[in-house]
GROMACS .gro file of C-alpha atoms in nm:
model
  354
    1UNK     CA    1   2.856   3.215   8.280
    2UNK     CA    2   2.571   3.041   8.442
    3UNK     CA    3   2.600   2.787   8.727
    4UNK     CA    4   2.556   2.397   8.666
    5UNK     CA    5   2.287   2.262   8.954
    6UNK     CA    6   2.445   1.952   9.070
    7UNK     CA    7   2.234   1.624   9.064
    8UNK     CA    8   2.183   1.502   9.441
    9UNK     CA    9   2.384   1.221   9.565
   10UNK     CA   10   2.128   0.886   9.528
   11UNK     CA   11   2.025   0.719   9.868
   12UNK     CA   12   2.115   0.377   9.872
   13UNK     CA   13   1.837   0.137   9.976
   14UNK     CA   14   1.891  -0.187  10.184
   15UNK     CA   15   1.718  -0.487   9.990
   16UNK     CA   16   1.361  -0.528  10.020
   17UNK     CA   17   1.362  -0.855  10.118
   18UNK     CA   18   1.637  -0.752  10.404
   19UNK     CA   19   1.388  -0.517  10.531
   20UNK     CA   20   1.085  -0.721  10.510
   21UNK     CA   21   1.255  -0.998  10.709
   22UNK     CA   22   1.401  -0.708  10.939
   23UNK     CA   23   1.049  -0.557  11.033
   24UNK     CA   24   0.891  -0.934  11.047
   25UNK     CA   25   1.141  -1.011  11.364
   26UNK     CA   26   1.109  -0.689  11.491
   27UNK     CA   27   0.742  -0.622  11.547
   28UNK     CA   28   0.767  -0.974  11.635
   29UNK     CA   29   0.976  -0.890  11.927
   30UNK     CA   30   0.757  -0.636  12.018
   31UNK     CA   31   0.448  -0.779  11.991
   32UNK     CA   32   0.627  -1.056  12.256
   33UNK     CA   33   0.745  -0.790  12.502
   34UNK     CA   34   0.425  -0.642  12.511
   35UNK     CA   35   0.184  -0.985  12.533
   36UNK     CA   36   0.473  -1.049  12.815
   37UNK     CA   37   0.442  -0.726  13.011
   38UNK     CA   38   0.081  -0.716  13.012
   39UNK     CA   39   0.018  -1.110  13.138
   40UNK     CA   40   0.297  -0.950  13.397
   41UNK     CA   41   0.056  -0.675  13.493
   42UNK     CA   42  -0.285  -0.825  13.472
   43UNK     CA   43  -0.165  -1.115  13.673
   44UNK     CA   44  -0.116  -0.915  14.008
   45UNK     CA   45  -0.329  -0.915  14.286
   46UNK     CA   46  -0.296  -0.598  14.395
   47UNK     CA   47  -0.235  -0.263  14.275
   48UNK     CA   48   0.094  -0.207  14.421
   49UNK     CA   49   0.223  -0.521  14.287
   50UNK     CA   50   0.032  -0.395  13.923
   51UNK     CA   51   0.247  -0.062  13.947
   52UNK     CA   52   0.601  -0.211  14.003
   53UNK     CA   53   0.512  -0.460  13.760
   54UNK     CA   54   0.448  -0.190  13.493
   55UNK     CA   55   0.739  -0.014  13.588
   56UNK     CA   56   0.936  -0.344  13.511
   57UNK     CA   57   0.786  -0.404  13.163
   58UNK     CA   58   0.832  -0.008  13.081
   59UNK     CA   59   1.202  -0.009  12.931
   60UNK     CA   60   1.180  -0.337  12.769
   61UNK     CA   61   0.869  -0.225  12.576
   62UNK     CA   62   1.004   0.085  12.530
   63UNK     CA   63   1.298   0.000  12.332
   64UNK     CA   64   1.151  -0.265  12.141
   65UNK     CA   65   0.909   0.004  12.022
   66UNK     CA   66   1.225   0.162  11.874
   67UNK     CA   67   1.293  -0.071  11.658
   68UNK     CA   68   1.009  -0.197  11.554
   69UNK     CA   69   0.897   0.161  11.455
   70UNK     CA   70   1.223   0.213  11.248
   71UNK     CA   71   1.198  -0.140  11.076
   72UNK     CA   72   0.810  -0.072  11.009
   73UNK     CA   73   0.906   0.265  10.846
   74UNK     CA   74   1.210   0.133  10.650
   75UNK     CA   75   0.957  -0.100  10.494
   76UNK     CA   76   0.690   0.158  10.434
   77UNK     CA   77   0.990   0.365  10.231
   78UNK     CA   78   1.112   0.063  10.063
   79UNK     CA   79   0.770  -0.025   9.915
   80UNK     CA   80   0.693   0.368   9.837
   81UNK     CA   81   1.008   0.430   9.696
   82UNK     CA   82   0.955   0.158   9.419
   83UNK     CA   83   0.689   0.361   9.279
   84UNK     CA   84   0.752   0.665   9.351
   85UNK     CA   85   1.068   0.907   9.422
   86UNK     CA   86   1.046   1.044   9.747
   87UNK     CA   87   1.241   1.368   9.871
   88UNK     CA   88   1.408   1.435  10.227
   89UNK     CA   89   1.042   1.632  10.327
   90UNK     CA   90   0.844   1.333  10.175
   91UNK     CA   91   1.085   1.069  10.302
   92UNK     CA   92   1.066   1.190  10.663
   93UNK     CA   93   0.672   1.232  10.688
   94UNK     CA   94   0.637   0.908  10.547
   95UNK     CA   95   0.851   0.779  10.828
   96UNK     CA   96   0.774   0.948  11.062
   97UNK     CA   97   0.372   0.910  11.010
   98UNK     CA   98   0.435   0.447  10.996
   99UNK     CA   99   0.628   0.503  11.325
  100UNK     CA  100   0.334   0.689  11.468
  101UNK     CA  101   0.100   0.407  11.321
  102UNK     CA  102   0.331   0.156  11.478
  103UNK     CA  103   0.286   0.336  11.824
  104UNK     CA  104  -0.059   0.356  11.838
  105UNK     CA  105  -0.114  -0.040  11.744
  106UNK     CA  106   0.146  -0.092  12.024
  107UNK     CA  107  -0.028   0.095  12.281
  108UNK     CA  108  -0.364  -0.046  12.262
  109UNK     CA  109  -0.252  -0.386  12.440
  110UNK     CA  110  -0.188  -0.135  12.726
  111UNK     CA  111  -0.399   0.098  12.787
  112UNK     CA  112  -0.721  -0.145  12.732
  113UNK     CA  113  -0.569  -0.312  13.072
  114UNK     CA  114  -0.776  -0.003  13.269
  115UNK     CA  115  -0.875   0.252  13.027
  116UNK     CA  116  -0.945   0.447  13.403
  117UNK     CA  117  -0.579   0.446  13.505
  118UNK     CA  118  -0.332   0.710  13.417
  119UNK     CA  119  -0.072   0.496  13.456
  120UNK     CA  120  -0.137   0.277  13.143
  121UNK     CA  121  -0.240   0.560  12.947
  122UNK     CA  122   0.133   0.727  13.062
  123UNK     CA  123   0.315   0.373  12.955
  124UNK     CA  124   0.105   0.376  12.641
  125UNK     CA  125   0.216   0.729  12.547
  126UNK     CA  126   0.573   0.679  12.616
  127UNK     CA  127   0.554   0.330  12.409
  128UNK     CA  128   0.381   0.562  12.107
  129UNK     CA  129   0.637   0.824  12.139
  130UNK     CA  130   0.924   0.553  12.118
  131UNK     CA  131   0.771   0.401  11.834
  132UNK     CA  132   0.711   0.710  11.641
  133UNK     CA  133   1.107   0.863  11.702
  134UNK     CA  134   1.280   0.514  11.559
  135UNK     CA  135   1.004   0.588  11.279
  136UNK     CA  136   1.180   0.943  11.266
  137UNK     CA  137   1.490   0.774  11.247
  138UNK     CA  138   1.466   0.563  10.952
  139UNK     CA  139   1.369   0.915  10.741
  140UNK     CA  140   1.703   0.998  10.733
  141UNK     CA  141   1.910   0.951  10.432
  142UNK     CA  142   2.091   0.623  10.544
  143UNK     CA  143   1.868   0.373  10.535
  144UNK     CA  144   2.142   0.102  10.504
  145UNK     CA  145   2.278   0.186  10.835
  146UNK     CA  146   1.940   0.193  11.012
  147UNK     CA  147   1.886  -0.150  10.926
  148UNK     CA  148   2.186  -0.276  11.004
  149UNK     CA  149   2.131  -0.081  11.352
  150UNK     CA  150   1.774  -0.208  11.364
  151UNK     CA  151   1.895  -0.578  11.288
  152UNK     CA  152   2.185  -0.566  11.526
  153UNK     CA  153   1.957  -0.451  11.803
  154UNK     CA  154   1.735  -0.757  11.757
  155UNK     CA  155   2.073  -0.971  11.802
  156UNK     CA  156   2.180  -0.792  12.144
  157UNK     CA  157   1.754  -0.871  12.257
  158UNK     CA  158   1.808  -1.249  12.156
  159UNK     CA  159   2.180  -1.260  12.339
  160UNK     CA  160   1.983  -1.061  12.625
  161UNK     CA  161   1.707  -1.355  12.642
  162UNK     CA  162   1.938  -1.672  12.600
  163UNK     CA  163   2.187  -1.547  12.869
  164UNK     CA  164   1.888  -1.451  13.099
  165UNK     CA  165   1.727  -1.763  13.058
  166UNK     CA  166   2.064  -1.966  13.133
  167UNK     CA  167   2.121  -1.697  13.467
  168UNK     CA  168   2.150  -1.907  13.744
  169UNK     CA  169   2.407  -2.119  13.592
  170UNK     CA  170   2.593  -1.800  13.442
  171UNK     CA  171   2.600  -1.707  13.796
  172UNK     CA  172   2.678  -2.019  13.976
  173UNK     CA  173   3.012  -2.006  13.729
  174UNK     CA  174   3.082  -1.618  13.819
  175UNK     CA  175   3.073  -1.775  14.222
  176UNK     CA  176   2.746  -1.688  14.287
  177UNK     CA  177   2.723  -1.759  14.696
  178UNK     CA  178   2.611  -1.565  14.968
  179UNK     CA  179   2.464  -1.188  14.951
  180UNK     CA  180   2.809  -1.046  14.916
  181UNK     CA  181   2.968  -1.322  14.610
  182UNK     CA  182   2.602  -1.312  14.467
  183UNK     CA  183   2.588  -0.930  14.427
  184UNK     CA  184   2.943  -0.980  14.264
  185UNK     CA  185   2.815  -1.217  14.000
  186UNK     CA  186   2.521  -1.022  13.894
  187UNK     CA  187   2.779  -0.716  13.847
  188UNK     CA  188   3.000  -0.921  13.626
  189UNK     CA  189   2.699  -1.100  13.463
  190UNK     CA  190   2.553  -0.760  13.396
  191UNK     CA  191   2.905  -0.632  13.204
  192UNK     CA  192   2.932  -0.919  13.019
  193UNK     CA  193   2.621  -0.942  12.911
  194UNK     CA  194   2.664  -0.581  12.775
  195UNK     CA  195   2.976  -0.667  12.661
  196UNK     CA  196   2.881  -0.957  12.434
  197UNK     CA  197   2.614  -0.746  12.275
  198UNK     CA  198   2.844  -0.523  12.165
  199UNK     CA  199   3.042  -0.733  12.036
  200UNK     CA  200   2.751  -0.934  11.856
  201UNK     CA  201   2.621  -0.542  11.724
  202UNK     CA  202   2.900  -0.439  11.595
  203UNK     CA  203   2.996  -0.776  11.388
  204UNK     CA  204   2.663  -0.751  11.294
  205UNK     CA  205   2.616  -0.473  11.151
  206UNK     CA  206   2.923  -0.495  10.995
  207UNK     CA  207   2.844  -0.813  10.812
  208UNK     CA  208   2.516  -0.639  10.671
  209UNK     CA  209   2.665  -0.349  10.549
  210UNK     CA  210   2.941  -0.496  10.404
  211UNK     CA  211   2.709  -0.781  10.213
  212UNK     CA  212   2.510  -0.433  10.091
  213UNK     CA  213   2.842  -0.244   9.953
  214UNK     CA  214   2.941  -0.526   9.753
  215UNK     CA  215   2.686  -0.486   9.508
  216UNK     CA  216   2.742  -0.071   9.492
  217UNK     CA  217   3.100   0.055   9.279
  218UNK     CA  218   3.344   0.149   9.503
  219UNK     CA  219   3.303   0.520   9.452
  220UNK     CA  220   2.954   0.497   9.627
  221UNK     CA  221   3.063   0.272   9.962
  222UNK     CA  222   3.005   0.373  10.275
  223UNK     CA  223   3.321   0.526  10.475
  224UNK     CA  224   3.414   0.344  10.792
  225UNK     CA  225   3.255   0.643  11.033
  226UNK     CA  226   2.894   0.495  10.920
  227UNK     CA  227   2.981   0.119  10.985
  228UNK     CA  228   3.069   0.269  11.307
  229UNK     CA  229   2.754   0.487  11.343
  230UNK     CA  230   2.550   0.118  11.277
  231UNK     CA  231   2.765  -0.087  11.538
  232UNK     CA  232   2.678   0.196  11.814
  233UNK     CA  233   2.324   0.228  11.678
  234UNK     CA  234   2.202  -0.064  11.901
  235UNK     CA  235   2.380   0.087  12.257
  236UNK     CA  236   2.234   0.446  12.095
  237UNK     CA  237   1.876   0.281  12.080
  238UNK     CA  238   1.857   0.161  12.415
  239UNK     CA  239   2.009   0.524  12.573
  240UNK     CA  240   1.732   0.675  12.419
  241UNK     CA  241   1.457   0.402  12.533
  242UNK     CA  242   1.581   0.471  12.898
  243UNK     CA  243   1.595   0.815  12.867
  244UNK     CA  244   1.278   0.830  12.731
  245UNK     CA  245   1.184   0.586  13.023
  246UNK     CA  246   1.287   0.863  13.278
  247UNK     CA  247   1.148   1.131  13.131
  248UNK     CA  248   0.802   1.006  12.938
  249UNK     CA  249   0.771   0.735  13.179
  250UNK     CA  250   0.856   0.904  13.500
  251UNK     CA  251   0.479   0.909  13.654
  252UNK     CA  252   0.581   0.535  13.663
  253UNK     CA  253   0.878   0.449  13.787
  254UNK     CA  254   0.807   0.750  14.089
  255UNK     CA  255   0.437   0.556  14.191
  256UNK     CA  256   0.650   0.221  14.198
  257UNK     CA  257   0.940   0.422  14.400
  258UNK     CA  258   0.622   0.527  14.659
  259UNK     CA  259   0.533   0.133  14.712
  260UNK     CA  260   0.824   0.119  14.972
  261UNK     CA  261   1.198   0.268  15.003
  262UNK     CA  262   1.342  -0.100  14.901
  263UNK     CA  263   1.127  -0.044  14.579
  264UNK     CA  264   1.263   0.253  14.521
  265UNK     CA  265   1.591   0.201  14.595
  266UNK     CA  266   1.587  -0.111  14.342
  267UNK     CA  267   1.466   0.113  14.084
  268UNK     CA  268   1.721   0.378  14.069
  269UNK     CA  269   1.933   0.061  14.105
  270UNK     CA  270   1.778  -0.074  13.781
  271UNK     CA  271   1.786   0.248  13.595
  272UNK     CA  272   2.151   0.287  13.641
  273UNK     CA  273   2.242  -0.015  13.518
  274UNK     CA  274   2.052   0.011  13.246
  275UNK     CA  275   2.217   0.337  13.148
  276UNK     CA  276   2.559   0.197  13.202
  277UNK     CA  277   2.472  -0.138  13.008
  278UNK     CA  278   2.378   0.064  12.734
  279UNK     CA  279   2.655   0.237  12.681
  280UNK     CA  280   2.882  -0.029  12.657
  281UNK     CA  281   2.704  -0.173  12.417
  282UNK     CA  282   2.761   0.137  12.211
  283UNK     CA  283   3.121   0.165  12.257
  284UNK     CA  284   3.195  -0.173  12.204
  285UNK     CA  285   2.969  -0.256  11.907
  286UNK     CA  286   3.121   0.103  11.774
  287UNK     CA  287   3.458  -0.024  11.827
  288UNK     CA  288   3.408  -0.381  11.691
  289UNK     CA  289   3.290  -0.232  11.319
  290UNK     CA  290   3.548  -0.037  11.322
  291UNK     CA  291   3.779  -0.325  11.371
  292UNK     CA  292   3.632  -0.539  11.157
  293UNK     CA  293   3.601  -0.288  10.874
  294UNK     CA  294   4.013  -0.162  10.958
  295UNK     CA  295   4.071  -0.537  10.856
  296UNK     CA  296   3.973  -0.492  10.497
  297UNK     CA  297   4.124  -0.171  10.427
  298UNK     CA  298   4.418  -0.157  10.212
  299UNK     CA  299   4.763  -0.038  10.377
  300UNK     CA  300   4.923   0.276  10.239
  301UNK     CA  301   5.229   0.098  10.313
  302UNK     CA  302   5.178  -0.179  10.122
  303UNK     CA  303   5.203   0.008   9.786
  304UNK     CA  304   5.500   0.265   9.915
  305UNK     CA  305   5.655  -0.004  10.075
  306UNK     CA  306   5.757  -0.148   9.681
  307UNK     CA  307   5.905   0.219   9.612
  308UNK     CA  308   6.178   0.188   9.825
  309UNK     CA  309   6.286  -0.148   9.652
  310UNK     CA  310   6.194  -0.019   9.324
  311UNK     CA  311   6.415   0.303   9.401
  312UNK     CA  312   6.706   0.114   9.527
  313UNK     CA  313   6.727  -0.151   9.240
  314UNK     CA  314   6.687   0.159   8.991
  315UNK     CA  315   7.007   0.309   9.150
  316UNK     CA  316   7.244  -0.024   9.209
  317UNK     CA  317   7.117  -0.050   8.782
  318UNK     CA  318   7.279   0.305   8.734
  319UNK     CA  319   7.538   0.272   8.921
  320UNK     CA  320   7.668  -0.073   8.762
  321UNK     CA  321   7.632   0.128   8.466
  322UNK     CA  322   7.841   0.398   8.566
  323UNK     CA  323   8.117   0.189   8.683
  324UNK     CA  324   8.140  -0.002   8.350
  325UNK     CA  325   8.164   0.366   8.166
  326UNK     CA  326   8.432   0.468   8.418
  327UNK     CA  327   8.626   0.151   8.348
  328UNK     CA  328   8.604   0.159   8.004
  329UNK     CA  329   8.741   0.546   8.008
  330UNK     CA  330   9.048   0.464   8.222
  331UNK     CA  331   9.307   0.257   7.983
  332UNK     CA  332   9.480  -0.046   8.061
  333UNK     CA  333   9.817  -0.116   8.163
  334UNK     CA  334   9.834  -0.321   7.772
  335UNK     CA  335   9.640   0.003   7.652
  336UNK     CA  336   9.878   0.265   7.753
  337UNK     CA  337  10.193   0.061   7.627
  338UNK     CA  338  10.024   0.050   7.314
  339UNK     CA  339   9.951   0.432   7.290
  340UNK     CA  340  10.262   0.498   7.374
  341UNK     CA  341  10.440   0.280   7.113
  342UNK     CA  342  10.194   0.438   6.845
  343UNK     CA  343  10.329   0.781   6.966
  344UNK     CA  344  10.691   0.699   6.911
  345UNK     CA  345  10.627   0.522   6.572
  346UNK     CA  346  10.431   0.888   6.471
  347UNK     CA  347  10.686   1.055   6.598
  348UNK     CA  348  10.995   0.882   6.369
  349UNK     CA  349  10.761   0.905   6.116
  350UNK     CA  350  10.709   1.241   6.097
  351UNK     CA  351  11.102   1.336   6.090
  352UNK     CA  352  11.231   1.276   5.821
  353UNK     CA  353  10.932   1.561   5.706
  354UNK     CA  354  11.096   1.869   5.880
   0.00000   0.00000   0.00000
């Protein structure tokens, strides 16, 4: 009796052109967020001012990084996997290795600014690192879901950029005031900025994977826990960038913390709400797919909701039945006078025999 090796389940690949368009707008992105954070820092006067700048530009870089380093790589797969089939070992390398290419290109723009200062070489290493781990990510064996991730992350940076650049009249309508009303405003412009995201990831992502699984047979769909997985990925990006931004990056956010106490107390400030932003973003854009995908499932209770029906018509059916057997076995009135009468005739009949 020998054992049958079973064929491994195929990977399904997002479309090429999907990705291509995907990595275009994402190292586009980047490639903004950097030009944008070095004008920032090469624009101050002095090097305190350089050193909270930097720490500014640090988690926006940093998560943009992400995804430009998993888009980059899911191309880089995409165009190696036409020619050749790659294996989990050979899929992650590759991945991993156009991630690391995508950091290094990334940290060039800062660590030319002073090739002397450790602090641009420590920005540049964290921005490498977070390029290089969403290069990671796109090596694992659901590429579909990282670039719906990917693409919904570039959807919560656009809704970040159009509601910052409409702010003060975002705020004015939250009843934006004096210091107390105006620290209000910012709270609830904050959460529903994070919010919206969310809700932008998830229906997103959603739409992506859902435009991919109709050309797949049904037996080869994603389950609902990965549309899920994709409308969190976004929030699950940007907890990593500021984690990464605390730990990698924490030579710079402690030199801007030593410019003064208010800088430091506007950092931890800043980190906070970053964290918190983030992770509503994931749990809303986690619970949005699942909404939207709960939509098109089929109810169990739409099929075993005809039983019942079909069950009780079946029944009444026998029953009728039953009733018009048990009629026809019980005689009539007319049918028992008849028997009778029959009986007496037989009866006359048969004495004159004995």
């Amino acid at each position: 009796m020998t054992d049958r090796q079973t064929a491994p389940e195929p990977t399904l690949e997002e479309s090429p052109l999907t990705v291509a368009l995907l990595a275009v707008a994402a190292v586009g992105w980047t490639a903004a967020m950097l030009w944008s954070a070095r004008a920032s820092i090469t624009s101050r006067a002095d090097a305190a001012m350089e050193v909270t700048s930097t720490a500014y530009a640090l988690p926006g870089a940093v998560s943009a990084d992400l995804i430009a380093g998993a888009a980059v790589a899911l191309l880089a797969l995409t165009l190696a996997g036409r020619r050749w089939t790659l294996g989990a070992t050979a899929r992650f390398a590759v991945a991993t290795g156009t991630g690391l290419l995508v950091g290094v290109v990334s940290a060039i723009p800062i660590i030319t600014i002073n090739t002397l200062g450790t602090i641009y070489a420590a920005v540049g290493g964290t921005v490498a690192a977070a390029a290089t781990i969403g290069g990671a990510l796109a090596g694992l064996r659901i590429p579909r879901v990282v670039a719906a991730a990917a693409a919904a992350s570039v959807g919560v940076f656009l809704i970040g950029f159009v509601l910052n650049y409409f702010q003060e009249p975002v705020l004015n309508a939250f009843g934006a005031g004096d210091t107390a009303s105006s620290a209000n405003a910012a709270q609830w412009f904050s959460y529903s900025q994070a919010a919206l995201s969310g809700l932008a990831a998830g229906l997103i992502s959603y739409h992506l994977l859902r435009r991919a699984g109709r050309r797949d047979a049904p037996s080869t769909g994603l389950r609902w826990p990965m549309y899920a997985l994709a409308g969190a990925g976004p929030g699950l990006l940007l907890v990593i960038g500021e984690l990464l931004s605390r730990t990698a990056g924490a030579k710079v956010l402690e030199l801007a913390g030593k410019v003064s106490e208010l800088e430091r107390t506007v950092q931890e400030l800043l980190s906070t709400a970053r964290l918190n932003n983030a992770l509503i973003v994931l749990f809303v854009g986690a619970l949005t797919a699942i909404f939207a995908v709960g939509r098109t499932l089929d109810s169990p209770g739409d099929e075993a909701g005809d039983e019942p029906e079909e069950s009780v018509a079946r029944v009444g059916t026998e029953a009728a039945a039953g009733i018009e057997a048990a009629d026809e076995a019980v005689p009539t009135p007319a049918q028992s006078e008849t028997r009778a009468t029959d009986g007496v005739e037989g009866g006359a009949a048969a004495e004159p025999r004995s």
